Amino acid sequence: MVPGTVTMYVCGPTVYDVPHIGHGRFVLVFDILRRYLEHLGLAVVHVSNITDVDDKILKRAAEEGREPWDVAATYEGVWWDTLEALNVLRPTHVPHATDYIAKMIAFIETLVEAGKAYPSSDGVYFEVSGVPDYGLLAHQSLESLRSGARVEANENKRSQLDFALWKLTPEDRWAWDSPWGRGRPGWHTECVVMSEDLLGQSFDIHGGGSDLMFPHHENERAQAACLGHDFAHIWVHNGFLVAGTEKMSKSLGNFITLPELVGSNDPRSYRLLVLQAHYRSPLAVSVDLAADGARALARIDQALGRLQGEGLAGAEPDASLMAAFHEAMDNDLDTPAATALLFQSVTRLNSLLDQNDRDGAAAVGAAVASFCSVLGLSALPAAAEIPAEVAELFARREQARADRDYALSDTLRDQLAQLGWVVEDAKGGGVLKPKLA
Ligand SMILES: [Zn+2]
């Protein structure tokens, strides 16, 4: 390990369909964690995989009469477009399962040689009874996992909890040769091999949704632990999604995909919903809640627009606000507290601007801008870059409105319109926006 560097592996998507809203939560939670660690001055090596070989991809390909790699490439494209819209930073490394087949085969051979795995008539299985603390992540003993397991009986396994490392699929065209026969790797092996290859046998954080805790993460950990590897030091699991103000389901016809949710509103509004719940708590999501979020974001943009209009952007952030922000984020990433602080600071910024306390507004405004940047809530650069001439006209127009000089205010608004900027009046002051073409 390198001091000052955080190594983090986050389980990525299986690319067989358009991403759902739950995918959005995990990418946002780990994007926020990464941004905060980088804000603290740490270098983050962030690895997140793409599972591009899987039963679901093969099924989709058969349904659509396409090649599986074509299906995977299509949905991987949708994945990155959606993450870009969500302002999610790209991982440092994005390993693909199909690029790791040889390394996975070598790893499975090591497990077989060590007596931890055994070949069977339909594949190679990992023997969980060989791992003394199996069940650690689920906080359950091997015995209670066994009695609760709803795994289909399979006579090729020594125990029902044993899991496949390599599946023999000699009839499939999409298969690879191995010492045990043609087939493809199991998902649990993919993540161990990729994380250890890119981050080493001992790394800092392993993340994913809480639905992955068992069996996926337990089975990853078991494969590494039985070989004496440290593997991940900290496991981070984000909570489930729950229906928002109304139930969202495919059968009710109001189910929306992640790109639909992102496209229905300000793309930052889903990030704001994620921030307003603690990462381990359940999260309610609906189009209505996202619309509320978009209105709250407009309040932030508007306050920062005023600050910029007054020529007060870019000062040193208020030290006590920054300390309060760090205190919240250091407390197991308490983003609800950090977000509450952000909105309180926006209110304070507006009142300082109203009172014409320029130094106070500059310091509080800089803290607001810093919170937004760390949390990934900053307005898109195109909207934030306001030419000096426009900023000056906007400031004069805001002053005219404050002075109730409506004739002058309207004249200045027209001049701004000619330069391609619109002013939307709201409670705390005008909001300056570039005119859409
Ligand atoms: Zn994984």
Tab-separated table of C-alpha atoms and ligand atoms in Angstrom:
chain	number	residue	atom	x	y	z
A	1	MET	CA	0.000	0.000	0.000
A	2	VAL	CA	1.115	3.534	-0.762
A	3	PRO	CA	0.595	6.180	1.985
A	4	GLY	CA	-1.809	8.883	0.849
A	5	THR	CA	-3.474	6.549	-1.635
A	6	VAL	CA	-6.825	4.850	-1.165
A	7	THR	CA	-7.505	1.711	-3.192
A	8	MET	CA	-11.178	1.017	-3.838
A	9	TYR	CA	-12.960	-1.723	-5.777
A	10	VAL	CA	-16.694	-1.338	-6.540
A	11	CYS	CA	-18.707	-4.091	-8.245
A	12	GLY	CA	-19.948	-2.765	-11.580
A	13	PRO	CA	-22.912	-3.667	-13.793
A	14	THR	CA	-23.760	-6.689	-15.909
A	15	VAL	CA	-24.434	-5.029	-19.263
A	16	TYR	CA	-27.580	-6.712	-20.607
A	17	ASP	CA	-30.171	-3.933	-20.213
A	18	VAL	CA	-30.662	-0.208	-19.563
A	19	PRO	CA	-29.475	0.608	-16.010
A	20	HIS	CA	-32.157	0.758	-13.311
A	21	ILE	CA	-32.433	3.312	-10.548
A	22	GLY	CA	-30.641	1.070	-8.031
A	23	HIS	CA	-27.535	1.158	-10.231
A	24	GLY	CA	-27.650	4.941	-9.993
A	25	ARG	CA	-27.583	4.815	-6.222
A	26	PHE	CA	-24.432	2.726	-5.920
A	27	VAL	CA	-22.473	4.697	-8.509
A	28	LEU	CA	-23.454	7.978	-6.815
A	29	VAL	CA	-22.619	6.741	-3.280
A	30	PHE	CA	-19.122	5.665	-4.331
A	31	ASP	CA	-18.624	8.758	-6.507
A	32	ILE	CA	-19.397	10.922	-3.463
A	33	LEU	CA	-17.036	8.871	-1.261
A	34	ARG	CA	-14.293	9.166	-3.878
A	35	ARG	CA	-14.784	12.919	-4.347
A	36	TYR	CA	-14.627	13.448	-0.585
A	37	LEU	CA	-11.422	11.397	-0.173
A	38	GLU	CA	-9.849	13.365	-3.042
A	39	HIS	CA	-10.990	16.621	-1.431
A	40	LEU	CA	-9.065	15.508	1.700
A	41	GLY	CA	-5.930	15.302	-0.457
A	42	LEU	CA	-5.845	11.523	-0.905
A	43	ALA	CA	-5.235	9.875	-4.268
A	44	VAL	CA	-7.974	7.351	-5.011
A	45	VAL	CA	-7.398	4.352	-7.260
A	46	HIS	CA	-10.969	3.427	-8.134
A	47	VAL	CA	-11.613	0.139	-9.943
A	48	SER	CA	-15.081	-0.836	-11.163
A	49	ASN	CA	-15.673	-3.757	-13.490
A	50	ILE	CA	-17.968	-4.437	-16.424
A	51	THR	CA	-19.441	-7.946	-16.413
A	52	ASP	CA	-19.696	-8.630	-20.131
A	53	VAL	CA	-20.146	-12.402	-19.977
A	54	ASP	CA	-23.206	-13.703	-18.143
A	55	ASP	CA	-26.370	-15.823	-18.602
A	56	LYS	CA	-28.495	-12.654	-18.777
A	57	ILE	CA	-26.461	-11.304	-21.696
A	58	LEU	CA	-26.769	-14.630	-23.535
A	59	LYS	CA	-30.536	-14.702	-22.931
A	60	ARG	CA	-30.937	-11.149	-24.205
A	61	ALA	CA	-28.855	-11.916	-27.279
A	62	ALA	CA	-30.991	-14.978	-28.072
A	63	GLU	CA	-34.206	-12.940	-27.632
A	64	GLU	CA	-33.004	-10.173	-29.909
A	65	GLY	CA	-31.240	-12.386	-32.434
A	66	ARG	CA	-27.957	-10.564	-31.842
A	67	GLU	CA	-24.464	-11.568	-30.843
A	68	PRO	CA	-23.792	-11.450	-27.080
A	69	TRP	CA	-20.763	-9.137	-27.443
A	70	ASP	CA	-22.932	-6.753	-29.466
A	71	VAL	CA	-25.573	-6.712	-26.686
A	72	ALA	CA	-22.860	-6.085	-24.068
A	73	ALA	CA	-21.291	-3.259	-26.112
A	74	THR	CA	-24.667	-1.564	-26.635
A	75	TYR	CA	-25.613	-1.538	-22.959
A	76	GLU	CA	-22.136	-0.580	-21.838
A	77	GLY	CA	-22.515	2.479	-24.075
A	78	VAL	CA	-25.828	3.351	-22.384
A	79	TRP	CA	-24.151	2.863	-18.992
A	80	TRP	CA	-21.385	5.421	-19.610
A	81	ASP	CA	-23.731	7.955	-21.226
A	82	THR	CA	-25.976	7.779	-18.158
A	83	LEU	CA	-23.074	8.099	-15.714
A	84	GLU	CA	-21.779	11.096	-17.616
A	85	ALA	CA	-25.194	12.766	-17.302
A	86	LEU	CA	-25.054	12.024	-13.552
A	87	ASN	CA	-21.658	13.773	-13.335
A	88	VAL	CA	-20.025	10.586	-12.040
A	89	LEU	CA	-16.217	10.451	-12.294
A	90	ARG	CA	-14.927	7.604	-14.456
A	91	PRO	CA	-13.166	4.865	-12.469
A	92	THR	CA	-9.377	4.794	-12.758
A	93	HIS	CA	-9.595	1.264	-14.205
A	94	VAL	CA	-12.577	-0.471	-15.844
A	95	PRO	CA	-11.672	-4.165	-16.229
A	96	HIS	CA	-13.902	-6.279	-18.489
A	97	ALA	CA	-14.607	-9.918	-17.628
A	98	THR	CA	-13.830	-11.076	-21.167
A	99	ASP	CA	-10.305	-9.576	-20.889
A	100	TYR	CA	-9.651	-11.568	-17.707
A	101	ILE	CA	-10.526	-15.120	-18.758
A	102	ALA	CA	-6.908	-16.393	-18.733
A	103	LYS	CA	-6.210	-14.830	-15.314
A	104	MET	CA	-9.441	-16.302	-13.923
A	105	ILE	CA	-8.493	-19.769	-15.197
A	106	ALA	CA	-5.063	-19.451	-13.541
A	107	PHE	CA	-6.683	-18.370	-10.259
A	108	ILE	CA	-9.124	-21.317	-10.310
A	109	GLU	CA	-6.189	-23.672	-10.966
A	110	THR	CA	-4.495	-22.267	-7.832
A	111	LEU	CA	-7.641	-22.938	-5.788
A	112	VAL	CA	-7.922	-26.490	-7.122
A	113	GLU	CA	-4.218	-27.196	-6.421
A	114	ALA	CA	-4.625	-25.821	-2.885
A	115	GLY	CA	-7.511	-28.226	-2.284
A	116	LYS	CA	-10.022	-25.396	-1.918
A	117	ALA	CA	-11.973	-26.190	-5.082
A	118	TYR	CA	-12.924	-29.367	-6.936
A	119	PRO	CA	-13.833	-30.205	-10.546
A	120	SER	CA	-17.205	-31.836	-11.061
A	121	SER	CA	-19.145	-33.103	-14.087
A	122	ASP	CA	-20.651	-29.652	-14.880
A	123	GLY	CA	-17.892	-27.341	-13.714
A	124	VAL	CA	-15.476	-26.424	-10.944
A	125	TYR	CA	-16.840	-25.643	-7.476
A	126	PHE	CA	-15.467	-23.817	-4.459
A	127	GLU	CA	-15.808	-25.740	-1.206
A	128	VAL	CA	-17.087	-23.294	1.423
A	129	SER	CA	-16.483	-25.677	4.346
A	130	GLY	CA	-12.744	-25.057	3.783
A	131	VAL	CA	-13.135	-21.418	4.954
A	132	PRO	CA	-13.418	-21.331	8.764
A	133	ASP	CA	-15.140	-17.932	9.040
A	134	TYR	CA	-17.431	-18.309	6.018
A	135	GLY	CA	-20.492	-16.100	6.647
A	136	LEU	CA	-18.477	-13.239	8.182
A	137	LEU	CA	-20.025	-10.516	6.008
A	138	ALA	CA	-23.565	-11.822	6.445
A	139	HIS	CA	-22.926	-12.168	10.199
A	140	GLN	CA	-24.164	-15.742	9.987
A	141	SER	CA	-22.531	-19.062	10.716
A	142	LEU	CA	-22.034	-21.704	8.057
A	143	GLU	CA	-24.690	-23.795	9.814
A	144	SER	CA	-27.364	-21.076	9.774
A	145	LEU	CA	-26.537	-20.222	6.152
A	146	ARG	CA	-26.921	-23.897	5.282
A	147	SER	CA	-30.298	-24.236	6.949
A	148	GLY	CA	-31.547	-20.990	5.332
A	149	ALA	CA	-30.114	-21.626	1.890
A	150	ARG	CA	-32.582	-21.763	-0.967
A	151	VAL	CA	-30.098	-23.149	-3.423
A	152	GLU	CA	-31.340	-25.693	-5.914
A	153	ALA	CA	-30.167	-29.183	-5.112
A	154	ASN	CA	-27.264	-30.039	-7.371
A	155	GLU	CA	-25.735	-33.489	-7.157
A	156	ASN	CA	-22.486	-32.162	-8.659
A	157	LYS	CA	-21.765	-30.155	-5.505
A	158	ARG	CA	-20.441	-31.550	-2.236
A	159	SER	CA	-22.469	-28.983	-0.290
A	160	GLN	CA	-25.398	-26.822	-1.401
A	161	LEU	CA	-23.521	-23.601	-0.493
A	162	ASP	CA	-20.555	-24.489	-2.711
A	163	PHE	CA	-20.483	-22.181	-5.712
A	164	ALA	CA	-19.338	-22.434	-9.321
A	165	LEU	CA	-15.953	-21.009	-10.286
A	166	TRP	CA	-16.129	-22.378	-13.831
A	167	LYS	CA	-19.279	-23.518	-15.643
A	168	LEU	CA	-18.960	-26.057	-18.421
A	169	THR	CA	-21.011	-24.897	-21.417
A	170	PRO	CA	-19.560	-26.919	-24.319
A	171	GLU	CA	-22.650	-26.285	-26.489
A	172	ASP	CA	-22.301	-22.473	-26.346
A	173	ARG	CA	-20.493	-20.629	-29.087
A	174	TRP	CA	-19.534	-17.983	-26.516
A	175	ALA	CA	-17.198	-20.093	-24.389
A	176	TRP	CA	-13.496	-20.441	-23.620
A	177	ASP	CA	-11.194	-23.462	-23.391
A	178	SER	CA	-9.965	-24.397	-19.933
A	179	PRO	CA	-8.170	-27.357	-18.282
A	180	TRP	CA	-11.659	-28.627	-17.275
A	181	GLY	CA	-13.323	-28.128	-20.664
A	182	ARG	CA	-15.027	-25.359	-22.639
A	183	GLY	CA	-17.078	-22.987	-20.553
A	184	ARG	CA	-17.081	-19.643	-18.808
A	185	PRO	CA	-16.122	-18.273	-15.394
A	186	GLY	CA	-18.429	-17.670	-12.452
A	187	TRP	CA	-19.177	-14.086	-11.443
A	188	HIS	CA	-17.715	-14.401	-7.915
A	189	THR	CA	-14.282	-15.227	-9.336
A	190	GLU	CA	-14.306	-12.286	-11.734
A	191	CYS	CA	-14.237	-9.656	-8.974
A	192	VAL	CA	-11.527	-11.346	-6.853
A	193	VAL	CA	-9.195	-11.716	-9.810
A	194	MET	CA	-9.726	-8.175	-11.104
A	195	SER	CA	-9.438	-6.466	-7.718
A	196	GLU	CA	-6.265	-8.352	-6.763
A	197	ASP	CA	-4.749	-7.856	-10.220
A	198	LEU	CA	-5.255	-4.083	-10.186
A	199	LEU	CA	-5.067	-3.277	-6.455
A	200	GLY	CA	-3.023	-6.121	-4.948
A	201	GLN	CA	-3.940	-8.890	-2.496
A	202	SER	CA	-4.503	-6.302	0.225
A	203	PHE	CA	-6.526	-3.168	-0.528
A	204	ASP	CA	-8.571	-0.573	1.339
A	205	ILE	CA	-12.245	-0.527	0.329
A	206	HIS	CA	-14.564	-2.993	-1.372
A	207	GLY	CA	-17.982	-1.589	-2.172
A	208	GLY	CA	-21.321	-2.440	-3.672
A	209	GLY	CA	-25.031	-2.576	-2.955
A	210	SER	CA	-26.161	-4.417	0.190
A	211	ASP	CA	-27.821	-7.014	-2.051
A	212	LEU	CA	-24.268	-8.094	-2.989
A	213	MET	CA	-23.166	-8.734	0.603
A	214	PHE	CA	-24.292	-12.346	0.398
A	215	PRO	CA	-23.457	-14.448	-1.452
A	216	HIS	CA	-21.394	-12.388	-3.951
A	217	HIS	CA	-19.058	-10.537	-1.585
A	218	GLU	CA	-18.864	-13.414	0.886
A	219	ASN	CA	-17.813	-15.699	-1.952
A	220	GLU	CA	-15.237	-13.214	-3.246
A	221	ARG	CA	-13.770	-12.913	0.229
A	222	ALA	CA	-13.774	-16.705	0.769
A	223	GLN	CA	-11.687	-17.302	-2.379
A	224	ALA	CA	-9.050	-14.765	-1.276
A	225	ALA	CA	-9.093	-15.662	2.440
A	226	CYS	CA	-8.569	-19.392	1.863
A	227	LEU	CA	-5.300	-18.532	0.076
A	228	GLY	CA	-4.170	-16.369	3.005
A	229	HIS	CA	-4.753	-13.037	1.212
A	230	ASP	CA	-5.795	-9.978	3.276
A	231	PHE	CA	-8.222	-8.833	0.571
A	232	ALA	CA	-10.439	-5.809	1.387
A	233	HIS	CA	-9.885	-4.067	4.743
A	234	ILE	CA	-13.204	-2.179	4.737
A	235	TRP	CA	-16.485	-3.304	3.212
A	236	VAL	CA	-18.947	-0.548	2.281
A	237	HIS	CA	-22.506	-1.521	1.362
A	238	ASN	CA	-25.175	0.980	0.360
A	239	GLY	CA	-28.840	0.527	1.288
A	240	PHE	CA	-31.814	-0.534	-0.800
A	241	LEU	CA	-34.211	1.616	-2.801
A	242	VAL	CA	-37.816	1.887	-1.731
A	243	ALA	CA	-40.761	3.193	-3.715
A	244	GLY	CA	-41.210	6.954	-3.389
A	245	THR	CA	-44.488	8.801	-2.985
A	246	GLU	CA	-46.142	6.117	-5.038
A	247	LYS	CA	-45.142	2.584	-5.716
A	248	MET	CA	-43.000	2.126	-8.772
A	249	SER	CA	-43.355	-1.183	-10.563
A	250	LYS	CA	-43.212	-2.609	-14.053
A	251	SER	CA	-46.754	-3.970	-13.691
A	252	LEU	CA	-48.172	-0.537	-12.741
A	253	GLY	CA	-46.529	0.930	-15.815
A	254	ASN	CA	-44.863	3.732	-13.825
A	255	PHE	CA	-41.494	2.018	-13.576
A	256	ILE	CA	-38.743	4.204	-14.921
A	257	THR	CA	-35.195	3.398	-15.837
A	258	LEU	CA	-32.189	5.386	-14.685
A	259	PRO	CA	-31.815	7.277	-18.014
A	260	GLU	CA	-35.532	8.178	-17.811
A	261	LEU	CA	-35.182	9.482	-14.252
A	262	VAL	CA	-32.044	11.434	-15.166
A	263	GLY	CA	-33.776	12.866	-18.241
A	264	SER	CA	-36.980	13.834	-16.417
A	265	ASN	CA	-35.331	16.605	-14.382
A	266	ASP	CA	-32.116	18.382	-13.568
A	267	PRO	CA	-29.698	15.383	-13.750
A	268	ARG	CA	-28.270	16.464	-10.371
A	269	SER	CA	-31.606	15.922	-8.638
A	270	TYR	CA	-31.080	12.174	-8.225
A	271	ARG	CA	-27.644	12.850	-6.715
A	272	LEU	CA	-29.315	15.215	-4.256
A	273	LEU	CA	-31.830	12.509	-3.244
A	274	VAL	CA	-28.943	10.098	-2.701
A	275	LEU	CA	-27.132	12.695	-0.566
A	276	GLN	CA	-30.199	13.387	1.561
A	277	ALA	CA	-30.335	9.764	2.778
A	278	HIS	CA	-27.504	8.116	4.680
A	279	TYR	CA	-25.764	5.655	2.355
A	280	ARG	CA	-26.669	2.660	4.533
A	281	SER	CA	-30.350	3.690	4.869
A	282	PRO	CA	-33.192	2.851	2.501
A	283	LEU	CA	-33.758	5.542	-0.136
A	284	ALA	CA	-37.133	6.651	-1.509
A	285	VAL	CA	-37.087	7.638	-5.182
A	286	SER	CA	-39.827	8.935	-7.467
A	287	VAL	CA	-40.151	11.446	-10.282
A	288	ASP	CA	-41.944	13.831	-7.872
A	289	LEU	CA	-39.133	13.638	-5.320
A	290	ALA	CA	-36.613	14.295	-8.095
A	291	ALA	CA	-38.638	17.368	-9.141
A	292	ASP	CA	-38.463	18.680	-5.533
A	293	GLY	CA	-34.723	18.138	-5.694
A	294	ALA	CA	-34.469	20.134	-8.918
A	295	ARG	CA	-36.206	23.099	-7.235
A	296	ALA	CA	-33.812	22.911	-4.279
A	297	LEU	CA	-30.850	22.881	-6.679
A	298	ALA	CA	-32.193	25.969	-8.449
A	299	ARG	CA	-31.991	27.776	-5.070
A	300	ILE	CA	-28.283	26.923	-4.825
A	301	ASP	CA	-27.549	27.969	-8.423
A	302	GLN	CA	-29.433	31.173	-7.909
A	303	ALA	CA	-27.489	32.119	-4.761
A	304	LEU	CA	-24.165	31.315	-6.449
A	305	GLY	CA	-25.309	33.284	-9.503
A	306	ARG	CA	-25.935	36.319	-7.278
A	307	LEU	CA	-22.484	35.883	-5.718
A	308	GLN	CA	-20.891	35.777	-9.152
A	309	GLY	CA	-23.019	38.706	-10.309
A	310	GLU	CA	-21.628	40.759	-7.408
A	311	GLY	CA	-18.079	39.788	-8.411
A	312	LEU	CA	-17.593	37.974	-5.100
A	313	ALA	CA	-16.814	34.443	-6.309
A	314	GLY	CA	-13.447	32.783	-5.604
A	315	ALA	CA	-12.745	33.971	-2.020
A	316	GLU	CA	-11.389	31.817	0.819
A	317	PRO	CA	-14.179	29.614	2.202
A	318	ASP	CA	-15.519	30.296	5.697
A	319	ALA	CA	-13.353	28.141	8.022
A	320	SER	CA	-16.042	27.222	10.544
A	321	LEU	CA	-18.441	26.102	7.792
A	322	MET	CA	-15.711	23.963	6.211
A	323	ALA	CA	-14.951	22.422	9.647
A	324	ALA	CA	-18.648	21.595	10.159
A	325	PHE	CA	-18.781	20.039	6.697
A	326	HIS	CA	-15.729	17.865	7.395
A	327	GLU	CA	-17.158	16.829	10.752
A	328	ALA	CA	-20.348	15.593	9.067
A	329	MET	CA	-18.567	13.787	6.228
A	330	ASP	CA	-15.969	12.234	8.574
A	331	ASN	CA	-18.828	10.738	10.603
A	332	ASP	CA	-19.356	7.676	8.373
A	333	LEU	CA	-20.146	9.934	5.412
A	334	ASP	CA	-23.117	11.701	7.014
A	335	THR	CA	-24.260	13.307	3.773
A	336	PRO	CA	-27.747	14.200	5.136
A	337	ALA	CA	-26.044	16.465	7.717
A	338	ALA	CA	-23.643	17.844	5.076
A	339	THR	CA	-26.543	18.585	2.714
A	340	ALA	CA	-28.548	20.286	5.496
A	341	LEU	CA	-25.477	22.452	6.153
A	342	LEU	CA	-25.320	23.293	2.441
A	343	PHE	CA	-28.917	24.562	2.385
A	344	GLN	CA	-28.499	26.494	5.660
A	345	SER	CA	-25.418	28.129	4.141
A	346	VAL	CA	-27.357	29.078	0.987
A	347	THR	CA	-29.971	30.828	3.164
A	348	ARG	CA	-27.179	32.611	5.036
A	349	LEU	CA	-25.483	33.581	1.765
A	350	ASN	CA	-28.697	35.162	0.480
A	351	SER	CA	-29.223	37.176	3.644
A	352	LEU	CA	-25.580	38.373	3.674
A	353	LEU	CA	-26.012	39.475	0.048
A	354	ASP	CA	-29.280	41.222	0.995
A	355	GLN	CA	-27.431	43.040	3.803
A	356	ASN	CA	-24.609	43.896	1.393
A	357	ASP	CA	-22.088	42.215	3.730
A	358	ARG	CA	-19.632	41.592	0.910
A	359	ASP	CA	-16.829	39.923	2.920
A	360	GLY	CA	-19.272	37.674	4.761
A	361	ALA	CA	-21.069	36.734	1.540
A	362	ALA	CA	-17.786	35.993	-0.254
A	363	ALA	CA	-16.612	33.596	2.504
A	364	VAL	CA	-19.963	31.822	2.915
A	365	GLY	CA	-20.410	31.702	-0.867
A	366	ALA	CA	-16.990	30.109	-1.301
A	367	ALA	CA	-17.948	27.442	1.269
A	368	VAL	CA	-21.208	26.769	-0.612
A	369	ALA	CA	-19.270	26.432	-3.868
A	370	SER	CA	-16.796	24.066	-2.204
A	371	PHE	CA	-19.558	21.855	-0.751
A	372	CYS	CA	-21.164	21.671	-4.202
A	373	SER	CA	-17.890	20.741	-5.836
A	374	VAL	CA	-17.076	17.996	-3.289
A	375	LEU	CA	-20.596	16.533	-3.452
A	376	GLY	CA	-20.705	16.706	-7.265
A	377	LEU	CA	-23.589	19.210	-7.245
A	378	SER	CA	-21.889	22.085	-9.067
A	379	ALA	CA	-23.897	23.429	-11.971
A	380	LEU	CA	-22.660	22.272	-15.350
A	381	PRO	CA	-19.687	24.390	-16.488
A	382	ALA	CA	-21.563	25.792	-19.494
A	383	ALA	CA	-24.153	27.376	-17.197
A	384	ALA	CA	-21.637	28.522	-14.620
A	385	GLU	CA	-19.359	30.413	-17.017
A	386	ILE	CA	-20.901	33.838	-17.169
A	387	PRO	CA	-19.023	36.484	-19.190
A	388	ALA	CA	-17.991	39.565	-17.176
A	389	GLU	CA	-20.208	41.869	-19.263
A	390	VAL	CA	-23.234	39.656	-18.585
A	391	ALA	CA	-22.408	39.358	-14.881
A	392	GLU	CA	-22.207	43.145	-14.615
A	393	LEU	CA	-25.555	43.696	-16.368
A	394	PHE	CA	-27.122	41.038	-14.148
A	395	ALA	CA	-25.779	42.678	-10.962
A	396	ARG	CA	-27.132	46.095	-12.099
A	397	ARG	CA	-30.457	44.494	-12.939
A	398	GLU	CA	-30.678	42.848	-9.498
A	399	GLN	CA	-29.894	46.200	-7.872
A	400	ALA	CA	-32.563	47.958	-9.964
A	401	ARG	CA	-35.078	45.347	-8.894
A	402	ALA	CA	-34.071	45.714	-5.244
A	403	ASP	CA	-34.518	49.500	-5.660
A	404	ARG	CA	-37.946	48.824	-7.221
A	405	ASP	CA	-36.796	50.637	-10.379
A	406	TYR	CA	-38.770	48.327	-12.637
A	407	ALA	CA	-38.281	50.344	-15.818
A	408	LEU	CA	-34.484	50.097	-15.519
A	409	SER	CA	-34.756	46.482	-14.420
A	410	ASP	CA	-36.747	45.610	-17.564
A	411	THR	CA	-34.324	47.464	-19.835
A	412	LEU	CA	-31.386	45.554	-18.371
A	413	ARG	CA	-33.275	42.286	-18.701
A	414	ASP	CA	-33.807	43.028	-22.432
A	415	GLN	CA	-30.107	43.774	-22.864
A	416	LEU	CA	-29.261	40.441	-21.234
A	417	ALA	CA	-31.715	38.675	-23.552
A	418	GLN	CA	-29.924	40.178	-26.560
A	419	LEU	CA	-26.693	38.653	-25.243
A	420	GLY	CA	-28.378	35.250	-24.961
A	421	TRP	CA	-29.162	35.189	-21.223
A	422	VAL	CA	-32.521	34.951	-19.493
A	423	VAL	CA	-33.339	36.071	-15.972
A	424	GLU	CA	-35.902	34.072	-14.050
A	425	ASP	CA	-37.278	35.847	-11.007
A	426	ALA	CA	-37.583	33.794	-7.830
A	427	LYS	CA	-37.992	34.485	-4.105
A	428	GLY	CA	-34.356	35.083	-3.169
A	429	GLY	CA	-33.504	37.065	-6.355
A	430	GLY	CA	-33.139	36.560	-10.090
A	431	VAL	CA	-31.598	33.443	-11.591
A	432	LEU	CA	-29.394	33.928	-14.631
A	433	LYS	CA	-29.506	31.188	-17.243
A	434	PRO	CA	-28.153	30.865	-20.756
A	435	LYS	CA	-30.992	31.020	-23.305
A	436	LEU	CA	-31.566	27.595	-24.816
A	437	ALA	CA	-31.138	27.502	-28.566
B	1	ZN	ZN	-18.315	-8.092	-7.701
